[in-house]
Amino acid sequence: MKIFITSAVAAATLFTGSLAYAQDDFSGQLKARQGQFRIMAINLGILGDMAKGETEYNAEAAQAAADTLVAVSMIQQAPMWPEGSDEMSIDGTRAQTTIWEQTDDFQSKWADFGSAAEAMQASAASGQDALGPLMGQVGGACKACHDDHRAPAD
Amino acid sequence: MKRLIITGALVLTAVAAAGFVLTRAAPLDADRFDSIDGDASRGETVFIASGCASCHAAPDAEGDGKRVLAGGQRFDTDFGTFAAPNISPDREAGIGDWTVTEFASAVTRGVSPEGRHYFPAFPYTSYVHMTDQDVADLWAFWQTLPADATANAAHELAFPFNIRRAIGLWKQIYMPDGFVLSQPETPEVERGRYLVEALAHCGECHTARSALGGMQRSSWLEGAANPSGRGKIPSLVPDDLDWSAKDIAYYLESGFTPEYDSAGGHMVAVIENFAQLPKSDRQAVAAYLKALP
C-alpha cells in the first residue's frame, strides 16, 4: 500500500510537473522569436559588411538581404510573445516585462523596424554609398527597442 | 595633567583643522578663464562627446528635446537613487546665472558655486581631465541651449552617503592625478585617450568600483557590475574584446556588433553621441582601446 501511494504521488508529481513544463516554458515561441532576430542579424551582416567595405558590394545580394529584412518585418509578432514569456518568469530570454506593460510602444518600435527595412529594400541596390545611412536607420530601430525592452546580458 | 589636557586639545584641534582642510570644496581660481574665449560651435562637439544630454535631458526626451537639459532622470545605485538636476540655462531653475569659472569648478572639480561638493554620480573624476579651452567652448555652447523651468528633484540617499562634506575625503582618494594610459604612442591614441578617459567618461561604467564607489584604476576598463544591479558591463581591454579597430569604430557609429547584434541599455545613448562625432574620433577611440595593456 505504501509503495502504491509513493508511486501515485511520484506519478502525480511527474504528471503535474510535465504539465507545468508544457504550459510555461514557451520554448517554441522563444525559438521562433530568437530565430527571426538571427535571420535579421545574418542579413544585416551581408549589408553591413558591404557598407563597411569588408566585402565587395553586390547589388543583387544586397537586394536579397533587404528583401529578407522586409519579410521578417511582416511576420506577425503577437503569437510569439505570450503573456508570461518574459525574463522574470522563465529562463532563456531577455524579453523585459515592459513589452507587456507598454505593448503600444513595443509594437510601434517593431513597426519602425519595418519602415527602416522598407527604406533599405527601396535603395539597397542603388550602390554601396547608400548602405551606410540605411544601416544607420535600421540600427536606430534595433537600438530604440533594445534600450527599453531587452534586459542586459549576464 | 594640565599639560596633557593642553596637548590633547592641540591634537584634537589639529585633527579637526586637517579634517576641515581635507573635506573642504575647493573651486578654481576666479581669474582662470579671463583670457580664454569660448567658441560655441566647437563647444557643441564637446557637449556631444561628453554625453551631457544623455543624463540631463528629461526622461522621455526625443530628438531636439534632448537639448533641453531639464533633468529628472533617476539613477539607482548601491548608495541610493540620484536624480539628475536641471542644468539648462534657466536663471532660476537651471544654471543660467553661473560664471564660466563656476561652471568649470562644477564640471572639473565637482564643486558648486555655493562651495558644496557634488556627488560623484556626476562624472567629474573623468571631466577633471578636460582642457580649459574645451570647458570654455562648452560654456559658450551652453548659452545657445533652451532654458527650462523644471524644479529639481531631491536625491534619495541613505546615511552615511548623504554627507556631502565626506565627499571631500573621497575626492582625496579618487580624483586622479593623471591619465591611466600615461604614454600615448601616436596623436590618434592621445585623442582617443582624451575622448575615453575625459569627455566620454567610459571608465565610469566600464571600470569596477571600490566599496566606496571610486573607480579602481588598477583594473581600468576591465568591466564591472551594472550599477542597476542587473547584468554585467563588458570589459574593453584587448585580452577580452577581440574586435578589430574597424569593428569598434563601426559599433560606435551604428550600434552593430561584429555579429550584427545591436547595442541596448545605456550604450544606446552613448552610440547616439558617438555617431555624431567625426569618423576620426571613433577611430581614435578604437586606436586607444587597442593600445591598452
GROMACS .gro file of C-alpha atoms in nm:
model
  447
    1MET     CA    1   0.000   0.000   0.000
    2LYS     CA    2   0.275   0.237   0.099
    3ILE     CA    3   0.455   0.162  -0.224
    4PHE     CA    4   0.137   0.230  -0.417
    5ILE     CA    5   0.088   0.570  -0.251
    6THR     CA    6   0.450   0.664  -0.308
    7SER     CA    7   0.425   0.566  -0.675
    8ALA     CA    8   0.099   0.754  -0.710
    9VAL     CA    9   0.248   1.064  -0.554
   10ALA     CA   10   0.555   1.033  -0.773
   11ALA     CA   11   0.343   0.983  -1.082
   12ALA     CA   12   0.123   1.277  -0.988
   13THR     CA   13   0.429   1.494  -0.931
   14LEU     CA   14   0.574   1.390  -1.263
   15PHE     CA   15   0.246   1.447  -1.440
   16THR     CA   16   0.174   1.790  -1.298
   17GLY     CA   17   0.541   1.872  -1.340
   18SER     CA   18   0.534   1.795  -1.710
   19LEU     CA   19   0.202   1.972  -1.749
   20ALA     CA   20   0.351   2.283  -1.592
   21TYR     CA   21   0.650   2.242  -1.821
   22ALA     CA   22   0.436   2.222  -2.130
   23GLN     CA   23   0.240   2.524  -2.018
   24ASP     CA   24   0.515   2.759  -1.902
   25ASP     CA   25   0.843   2.720  -2.081
   26PHE     CA   26   0.729   2.863  -2.416
   27SER     CA   27   1.030   2.702  -2.584
   28GLY     CA   28   0.865   2.709  -2.928
   29GLN     CA   29   0.787   3.078  -2.904
   30LEU     CA   30   1.139   3.157  -2.779
   31LYS     CA   31   1.296   2.965  -3.069
   32ALA     CA   32   1.071   3.140  -3.317
   33ARG     CA   33   1.131   3.494  -3.197
   34GLN     CA   34   1.503   3.443  -3.141
   35GLY     CA   35   1.525   3.277  -3.482
   36GLN     CA   36   1.373   3.577  -3.656
   37PHE     CA   37   1.629   3.805  -3.486
   38ARG     CA   38   1.903   3.567  -3.601
   39ILE     CA   39   1.776   3.591  -3.961
   40MET     CA   40   1.782   3.968  -3.926
   41ALA     CA   41   2.142   3.960  -3.797
   42ILE     CA   42   2.262   3.736  -4.082
   43ASN     CA   43   2.111   3.960  -4.347
   44LEU     CA   44   2.224   4.280  -4.174
   45GLY     CA   45   2.568   4.120  -4.176
   46ILE     CA   46   2.558   4.087  -4.554
   47LEU     CA   47   2.458   4.453  -4.589
   48GLY     CA   48   2.683   4.582  -4.310
   49ASP     CA   49   2.995   4.410  -4.437
   50MET     CA   50   2.933   4.574  -4.776
   51ALA     CA   51   2.874   4.912  -4.607
   52LYS     CA   52   3.199   4.876  -4.411
   53GLY     CA   53   3.384   4.772  -4.727
   54GLU     CA   54   3.475   4.432  -4.581
   55THR     CA   55   3.308   4.251  -4.867
   56GLU     CA   56   3.265   4.374  -5.220
   57TYR     CA   57   2.936   4.545  -5.297
   58ASN     CA   58   2.693   4.328  -5.492
   59ALA     CA   59   2.356   4.481  -5.581
   60GLU     CA   60   2.177   4.150  -5.617
   61ALA     CA   61   2.297   4.014  -5.282
   62ALA     CA   62   2.216   4.345  -5.114
   63GLN     CA   63   1.865   4.342  -5.257
   64ALA     CA   64   1.806   3.983  -5.145
   65ALA     CA   65   1.920   4.068  -4.791
   66ALA     CA   66   1.699   4.377  -4.781
   67ASP     CA   67   1.401   4.179  -4.911
   68THR     CA   68   1.457   3.927  -4.632
   69LEU     CA   69   1.454   4.202  -4.368
   70VAL     CA   70   1.118   4.320  -4.500
   71ALA     CA   71   0.992   3.962  -4.495
   72VAL     CA   72   1.088   3.931  -4.128
   73SER     CA   73   0.915   4.260  -4.051
   74MET     CA   74   0.592   4.111  -4.187
   75ILE     CA   75   0.587   3.810  -3.953
   76GLN     CA   76   0.302   3.861  -3.711
   77GLN     CA   77   0.452   3.908  -3.368
   78ALA     CA   78   0.169   3.867  -3.117
   79PRO     CA   79   0.156   3.483  -3.111
   80MET     CA   80   0.529   3.469  -3.035
   81TRP     CA   81   0.503   3.693  -2.730
   82PRO     CA   82   0.253   3.524  -2.495
   83GLU     CA   83   0.197   3.671  -2.150
   84GLY     CA   84   0.440   3.512  -1.904
   85SER     CA   85   0.724   3.462  -2.156
   86ASP     CA   86   0.933   3.743  -2.005
   87GLU     CA   87   1.274   3.715  -1.842
   88MET     CA   88   1.134   3.742  -1.488
   89SER     CA   89   0.909   3.439  -1.543
   90ILE     CA   90   1.124   3.200  -1.748
   91ASP     CA   91   1.486   3.127  -1.838
   92GLY     CA   92   1.638   3.166  -2.181
   93THR     CA   93   1.504   3.509  -2.270
   94ARG     CA   94   1.599   3.872  -2.222
   95ALA     CA   95   1.249   3.999  -2.303
   96GLN     CA   96   1.165   4.255  -2.034
   97THR     CA   97   0.821   4.278  -1.873
   98THR     CA   98   0.789   4.625  -2.030
   99ILE     CA   99   0.695   4.451  -2.357
  100TRP     CA  100   0.365   4.353  -2.195
  101GLU     CA  101   0.330   4.666  -1.981
  102GLN     CA  102   0.388   4.903  -2.275
  103THR     CA  103   0.260   4.697  -2.563
  104ASP     CA  104   0.184   5.001  -2.782
  105ASP     CA  105   0.540   5.122  -2.750
  106PHE     CA  106   0.678   4.776  -2.832
  107GLN     CA  107   0.454   4.748  -3.138
  108SER     CA  108   0.539   5.094  -3.262
  109LYS     CA  109   0.912   5.016  -3.231
  110TRP     CA  110   0.861   4.694  -3.426
  111ALA     CA  111   0.680   4.899  -3.691
  112ASP     CA  112   0.978   5.137  -3.703
  113PHE     CA  113   1.197   4.840  -3.789
  114GLY     CA  114   0.952   4.765  -4.073
  115SER     CA  115   0.985   5.119  -4.209
  116ALA     CA  116   1.363   5.104  -4.192
  117ALA     CA  117   1.362   4.765  -4.368
  118GLU     CA  118   1.141   4.907  -4.644
  119ALA     CA  119   1.377   5.201  -4.692
  120MET     CA  120   1.662   4.951  -4.720
  121GLN     CA  121   1.462   4.747  -4.973
  122ALA     CA  122   1.396   5.057  -5.185
  123SER     CA  123   1.762   5.163  -5.214
  124ALA     CA  124   1.991   4.870  -5.130
  125ALA     CA  125   2.058   4.801  -5.498
  126SER     CA  126   2.148   5.162  -5.578
  127GLY     CA  127   2.511   5.143  -5.465
  128GLN     CA  128   2.747   5.093  -5.174
  129ASP     CA  129   2.729   5.458  -5.062
  130ALA     CA  130   2.358   5.428  -4.988
  131LEU     CA  131   2.407   5.141  -4.744
  132GLY     CA  132   2.571   5.335  -4.460
  133PRO     CA  133   2.280   5.568  -4.381
  134LEU     CA  134   2.030   5.287  -4.440
  135MET     CA  135   2.215   5.067  -4.192
  136GLY     CA  136   2.203   5.361  -3.954
  137GLN     CA  137   1.827   5.374  -3.981
  138VAL     CA  138   1.783   5.002  -3.919
  139GLY     CA  139   2.034   5.014  -3.635
  140GLY     CA  140   1.842   5.303  -3.482
  141ALA     CA  141   1.527   5.093  -3.478
  142CYS     CA  142   1.709   4.798  -3.320
  143LYS     CA  143   1.867   5.015  -3.050
  144ALA     CA  144   1.547   5.203  -2.969
  145CYS     CA  145   1.371   4.878  -2.882
  146HIS     CA  146   1.668   4.715  -2.707
  147ASP     CA  147   1.714   5.030  -2.500
  148ASP     CA  148   1.378   4.979  -2.328
  149HIS     CA  149   1.267   4.622  -2.379
  150ARG     CA  150   1.572   4.394  -2.371
  151ALA     CA  151   1.741   4.305  -2.041
  152PRO     CA  152   2.120   4.340  -2.016
  153ALA     CA  153   2.330   4.033  -2.097
  154ASP     CA  154   2.467   3.840  -1.797
  155MET     CA  155   4.780   6.666   3.392
  156LYS     CA  156   4.718   7.019   3.273
  157ARG     CA  157   4.987   6.969   3.016
  158LEU     CA  158   4.822   6.652   2.895
  159ILE     CA  159   4.490   6.832   2.852
  160ILE     CA  160   4.655   7.111   2.656
  161THR     CA  161   4.840   6.863   2.434
  162GLY     CA  162   4.518   6.668   2.382
  163ALA     CA  163   4.329   6.983   2.292
  164LEU     CA  164   4.601   7.084   2.049
  165VAL     CA  165   4.596   6.741   1.883
  166LEU     CA  166   4.218   6.749   1.855
  167THR     CA  167   4.228   7.098   1.705
  168ALA     CA  168   4.493   6.985   1.457
  169VAL     CA  169   4.287   6.682   1.358
  170ALA     CA  170   3.975   6.896   1.321
  171ALA     CA  171   4.167   7.154   1.117
  172ALA     CA  172   4.315   6.883   0.896
  173GLY     CA  173   3.972   6.732   0.854
  174PHE     CA  174   3.833   7.072   0.766
  175VAL     CA  175   4.103   7.129   0.504
  176LEU     CA  176   4.076   6.779   0.360
  177THR     CA  177   3.699   6.790   0.325
  178ARG     CA  178   3.654   7.146   0.201
  179ALA     CA  179   3.532   7.210  -0.151
  180ALA     CA  180   3.799   7.399  -0.345
  181PRO     CA  181   3.678   7.588  -0.653
  182LEU     CA  182   3.907   7.701  -0.934
  183ASP     CA  183   4.071   8.047  -0.921
  184ALA     CA  184   3.825   8.316  -1.022
  185ASP     CA  185   4.054   8.462  -1.293
  186ARG     CA  186   4.144   8.128  -1.453
  187PHE     CA  187   3.928   8.185  -1.762
  188ASP     CA  188   3.991   8.559  -1.803
  189SER     CA  189   4.198   8.520  -2.119
  190ILE     CA  190   4.013   8.226  -2.276
  191ASP     CA  191   3.739   8.288  -2.533
  192GLY     CA  192   3.484   8.012  -2.580
  193ASP     CA  193   3.367   7.902  -2.926
  194ALA     CA  194   3.009   7.774  -2.928
  195SER     CA  195   3.042   7.560  -3.239
  196ARG     CA  196   3.347   7.376  -3.105
  197GLY     CA  197   3.159   7.353  -2.774
  198GLU     CA  198   2.884   7.157  -2.944
  199THR     CA  199   3.133   6.879  -3.019
  200VAL     CA  200   3.250   6.882  -2.656
  201PHE     CA  201   2.885   6.868  -2.548
  202ILE     CA  202   2.812   6.565  -2.767
  203ALA     CA  203   3.134   6.383  -2.679
  204SER     CA  204   3.077   6.443  -2.307
  205GLY     CA  205   2.726   6.298  -2.317
  206CYS     CA  206   2.574   6.580  -2.106
  207ALA     CA  207   2.228   6.534  -2.255
  208SER     CA  208   2.229   6.157  -2.206
  209CYS     CA  209   2.179   6.207  -1.832
  210HIS     CA  210   2.040   6.562  -1.805
  211ALA     CA  211   1.768   6.559  -2.071
  212ALA     CA  212   1.417   6.483  -1.944
  213PRO     CA  213   1.346   6.107  -1.905
  214ASP     CA  214   1.140   6.073  -2.222
  215ALA     CA  215   1.302   6.339  -2.437
  216GLU     CA  216   1.341   6.257  -2.807
  217GLY     CA  217   1.519   6.435  -3.092
  218ASP     CA  218   1.571   6.808  -3.032
  219GLY     CA  219   1.408   6.765  -2.691
  220LYS     CA  220   1.737   6.613  -2.578
  221ARG     CA  221   1.890   6.959  -2.590
  222VAL     CA  222   1.653   7.073  -2.313
  223LEU     CA  223   1.859   6.987  -2.004
  224ALA     CA  224   1.563   6.986  -1.765
  225GLY     CA  225   1.689   6.691  -1.558
  226GLY     CA  226   1.466   6.436  -1.389
  227GLN     CA  227   1.624   6.107  -1.495
  228ARG     CA  228   1.681   5.878  -1.197
  229PHE     CA  229   1.983   5.657  -1.141
  230ASP     CA  230   1.962   5.365  -0.898
  231THR     CA  231   2.293   5.273  -0.734
  232ASP     CA  232   2.420   5.090  -0.425
  233PHE     CA  233   2.428   5.425  -0.246
  234GLY     CA  234   2.073   5.531  -0.324
  235THR     CA  235   1.890   5.698  -0.611
  236PHE     CA  236   2.034   6.006  -0.777
  237ALA     CA  237   1.806   6.247  -0.963
  238ALA     CA  238   1.973   6.439  -1.246
  239PRO     CA  239   1.928   6.814  -1.186
  240ASN     CA  240   1.814   7.085  -1.425
  241ILE     CA  241   2.130   7.229  -1.584
  242SER     CA  242   1.955   7.426  -1.858
  243PRO     CA  243   2.042   7.799  -1.888
  244ASP     CA  244   1.729   7.896  -1.690
  245ARG     CA  245   1.842   8.155  -1.433
  246GLU     CA  246   1.615   8.026  -1.156
  247ALA     CA  247   1.570   7.651  -1.211
  248GLY     CA  248   1.892   7.586  -1.401
  249ILE     CA  249   2.246   7.724  -1.411
  250GLY     CA  250   2.192   8.034  -1.626
  251ASP     CA  251   2.334   8.273  -1.364
  252TRP     CA  252   2.669   8.093  -1.330
  253THR     CA  253   3.004   8.230  -1.443
  254VAL     CA  254   3.233   8.026  -1.666
  255THR     CA  255   3.462   7.963  -1.367
  256GLU     CA  256   3.173   7.838  -1.156
  257PHE     CA  257   3.076   7.610  -1.444
  258ALA     CA  258   3.435   7.485  -1.473
  259SER     CA  259   3.457   7.423  -1.095
  260ALA     CA  260   3.138   7.218  -1.115
  261VAL     CA  261   3.238   7.015  -1.420
  262THR     CA  262   3.606   6.952  -1.349
  263ARG     CA  263   3.618   6.964  -0.967
  264GLY     CA  264   3.268   6.869  -0.857
  265VAL     CA  265   3.229   7.193  -0.659
  266SER     CA  266   2.911   7.401  -0.667
  267PRO     CA  267   2.903   7.784  -0.672
  268GLU     CA  268   2.789   7.766  -0.307
  269GLY     CA  269   3.106   7.573  -0.224
  270ARG     CA  270   2.944   7.232  -0.176
  271HIS     CA  271   3.062   6.900  -0.314
  272TYR     CA  272   2.860   6.731  -0.585
  273PHE     CA  273   2.805   6.359  -0.555
  274PRO     CA  274   3.037   6.167  -0.789
  275ALA     CA  275   2.742   6.031  -0.986
  276PHE     CA  276   2.836   6.347  -1.178
  277PRO     CA  277   3.147   6.215  -1.356
  278TYR     CA  278   3.389   6.494  -1.260
  279THR     CA  279   3.660   6.236  -1.183
  280SER     CA  280   3.668   6.196  -1.563
  281TYR     CA  281   3.591   6.556  -1.663
  282VAL     CA  282   3.883   6.667  -1.439
  283HIS     CA  283   4.100   6.596  -1.747
  284MET     CA  284   3.901   6.840  -1.965
  285THR     CA  285   4.111   7.121  -2.110
  286ASP     CA  286   4.024   7.478  -2.010
  287GLN     CA  287   3.962   7.560  -2.375
  288ASP     CA  288   3.708   7.279  -2.404
  289VAL     CA  289   3.531   7.392  -2.085
  290ALA     CA  290   3.514   7.748  -2.219
  291ASP     CA  291   3.385   7.625  -2.555
  292LEU     CA  292   3.126   7.408  -2.381
  293TRP     CA  293   3.006   7.702  -2.172
  294ALA     CA  294   2.980   7.917  -2.487
  295PHE     CA  295   2.766   7.646  -2.647
  296TRP     CA  296   2.557   7.627  -2.328
  297GLN     CA  297   2.436   7.981  -2.390
  298THR     CA  298   2.268   7.863  -2.713
  299LEU     CA  299   2.061   7.593  -2.535
  300PRO     CA  300   1.694   7.643  -2.441
  301ALA     CA  301   1.607   7.734  -2.081
  302ASP     CA  302   1.361   7.520  -1.888
  303ALA     CA  303   1.187   7.596  -1.557
  304THR     CA  304   1.150   7.240  -1.422
  305ALA     CA  305   1.237   7.225  -1.050
  306ASN     CA  306   1.500   6.980  -0.929
  307ALA     CA  307   1.401   6.652  -0.764
  308ALA     CA  308   1.587   6.551  -0.446
  309HIS     CA  309   1.836   6.265  -0.438
  310GLU     CA  310   1.726   5.972  -0.222
  311LEU     CA  311   2.040   5.863  -0.040
  312ALA     CA  312   2.082   5.670   0.282
  313PHE     CA  313   2.311   5.777   0.568
  314PRO     CA  314   2.612   5.800   0.559
  315PHE     CA  315   2.624   5.851   0.181
  316ASN     CA  316   2.423   6.171   0.211
  317ILE     CA  317   2.702   6.359   0.396
  318ARG     CA  318   2.839   6.592   0.131
  319ARG     CA  319   3.135   6.701   0.341
  320ALA     CA  320   3.264   6.342   0.334
  321ILE     CA  321   3.297   6.367  -0.043
  322GLY     CA  322   3.596   6.595   0.022
  323LEU     CA  323   3.780   6.296   0.168
  324TRP     CA  324   3.652   6.074  -0.111
  325LYS     CA  325   3.799   6.316  -0.365
  326GLN     CA  326   4.138   6.299  -0.187
  327ILE     CA  327   4.138   5.928  -0.265
  328TYR     CA  328   3.968   5.910  -0.603
  329MET     CA  329   4.041   6.228  -0.800
  330PRO     CA  330   4.307   6.108  -1.047
  331ASP     CA  331   4.646   6.277  -1.079
  332GLY     CA  332   4.685   6.198  -1.448
  333PHE     CA  333   4.566   5.977  -1.731
  334VAL     CA  334   4.566   5.599  -1.689
  335LEU     CA  335   4.745   5.542  -2.021
  336SER     CA  336   5.047   5.758  -1.943
  337GLN     CA  337   5.235   5.728  -2.273
  338PRO     CA  338   5.011   5.752  -2.582
  339GLU     CA  339   5.227   5.648  -2.876
  340THR     CA  340   5.053   5.843  -3.152
  341PRO     CA  341   4.843   6.161  -3.173
  342GLU     CA  342   4.546   5.936  -3.262
  343VAL     CA  343   4.584   5.733  -2.943
  344GLU     CA  344   4.623   6.057  -2.748
  345ARG     CA  345   4.296   6.190  -2.892
  346GLY     CA  346   4.132   5.855  -2.813
  347ARG     CA  347   4.264   5.878  -2.458
  348TYR     CA  348   4.110   6.223  -2.417
  349LEU     CA  349   3.775   6.101  -2.552
  350VAL     CA  350   3.766   5.779  -2.346
  351GLU     CA  351   3.922   5.892  -2.019
  352ALA     CA  352   3.792   6.251  -2.009
  353LEU     CA  353   3.493   6.353  -2.221
  354ALA     CA  354   3.303   6.029  -2.287
  355HIS     CA  355   3.383   5.910  -1.930
  356CYS     CA  356   3.378   5.543  -2.041
  357GLY     CA  357   3.555   5.432  -1.723
  358GLU     CA  358   3.260   5.541  -1.508
  359CYS     CA  359   3.070   5.230  -1.618
  360HIS     CA  360   3.336   5.001  -1.768
  361THR     CA  361   3.573   5.014  -1.468
  362ALA     CA  362   3.488   4.833  -1.144
  363ARG     CA  363   3.430   5.047  -0.835
  364SER     CA  364   3.554   5.005  -0.480
  365ALA     CA  365   3.320   4.967  -0.181
  366LEU     CA  366   3.326   5.349  -0.153
  367GLY     CA  367   3.227   5.390  -0.516
  368GLY     CA  368   3.560   5.508  -0.660
  369MET     CA  369   3.690   5.378  -0.992
  370GLN     CA  370   3.959   5.112  -0.943
  371ARG     CA  371   4.211   5.236  -1.196
  372SER     CA  372   4.427   4.924  -1.148
  373SER     CA  373   4.156   4.734  -1.340
  374TRP     CA  374   4.088   5.014  -1.589
  375LEU     CA  375   3.808   4.935  -1.839
  376GLU     CA  376   3.813   4.567  -1.743
  377GLY     CA  377   3.437   4.556  -1.698
  378ALA     CA  378   3.214   4.595  -1.394
  379ALA     CA  379   2.884   4.507  -1.236
  380ASN     CA  380   2.593   4.707  -1.375
  381PRO     CA  381   2.505   4.976  -1.116
  382SER     CA  382   2.138   4.899  -1.178
  383GLY     CA  383   2.212   4.556  -1.025
  384ARG     CA  384   2.129   4.363  -1.343
  385GLY     CA  385   2.382   4.209  -1.577
  386LYS     CA  386   2.745   4.298  -1.634
  387ILE     CA  387   2.913   4.582  -1.820
  388PRO     CA  388   3.172   4.428  -2.052
  389SER     CA  389   3.548   4.462  -2.045
  390LEU     CA  390   3.707   4.675  -2.321
  391VAL     CA  391   4.069   4.568  -2.282
  392PRO     CA  392   4.233   4.382  -2.575
  393ASP     CA  393   4.252   4.049  -2.387
  394ASP     CA  394   3.873   4.042  -2.357
  395LEU     CA  395   3.744   4.244  -2.652
  396ASP     CA  396   3.876   4.079  -2.968
  397TRP     CA  397   3.701   4.314  -3.213
  398SER     CA  398   3.916   4.482  -3.478
  399ALA     CA  399   3.967   4.858  -3.460
  400LYS     CA  400   3.733   4.886  -3.759
  401ASP     CA  401   3.466   4.684  -3.574
  402ILE     CA  402   3.490   4.911  -3.269
  403ALA     CA  403   3.461   5.227  -3.479
  404TYR     CA  404   3.163   5.084  -3.668
  405TYR     CA  405   2.993   4.982  -3.343
  406LEU     CA  406   3.025   5.339  -3.216
  407GLU     CA  407   2.873   5.466  -3.540
  408SER     CA  408   2.590   5.217  -3.594
  409GLY     CA  409   2.543   5.021  -3.272
  410PHE     CA  410   2.606   4.694  -3.452
  411THR     CA  411   2.848   4.440  -3.305
  412PRO     CA  412   3.061   4.233  -3.546
  413GLU     CA  413   2.787   3.967  -3.520
  414TYR     CA  414   2.524   4.231  -3.606
  415ASP     CA  415   2.358   4.217  -3.270
  416SER     CA  416   2.273   4.569  -3.165
  417ALA     CA  417   2.353   4.776  -2.859
  418GLY     CA  418   2.100   4.810  -2.581
  419GLY     CA  419   2.061   4.985  -2.248
  420HIS     CA  420   2.270   5.290  -2.174
  421MET     CA  421   2.507   5.221  -2.468
  422VAL     CA  422   2.226   5.330  -2.699
  423ALA     CA  423   2.265   5.688  -2.576
  424VAL     CA  424   2.644   5.662  -2.592
  425ILE     CA  425   2.633   5.549  -2.957
  426GLU     CA  426   2.381   5.820  -3.041
  427ASN     CA  427   2.650   6.066  -2.930
  428PHE     CA  428   2.949   5.897  -3.092
  429ALA     CA  429   2.761   5.868  -3.422
  430GLN     CA  430   2.751   6.249  -3.436
  431LEU     CA  431   3.126   6.290  -3.390
  432PRO     CA  432   3.376   6.288  -3.678
  433LYS     CA  433   3.477   5.943  -3.802
  434SER     CA  434   3.834   6.020  -3.694
  435ASP     CA  435   3.715   6.043  -3.333
  436ARG     CA  436   3.554   5.698  -3.344
  437GLN     CA  437   3.875   5.563  -3.497
  438ALA     CA  438   4.074   5.734  -3.223
  439VAL     CA  439   3.869   5.559  -2.954
  440ALA     CA  440   3.932   5.227  -3.128
  441ALA     CA  441   4.307   5.300  -3.151
  442TYR     CA  442   4.315   5.388  -2.780
  443LEU     CA  443   4.136   5.068  -2.677
  444LYS     CA  444   4.378   4.865  -2.889
  445ALA     CA  445   4.670   5.044  -2.720
  446LEU     CA  446   4.559   4.943  -2.370
  447PRO     CA  447   4.776   4.682  -2.197
   0.00000   0.00000   0.00000
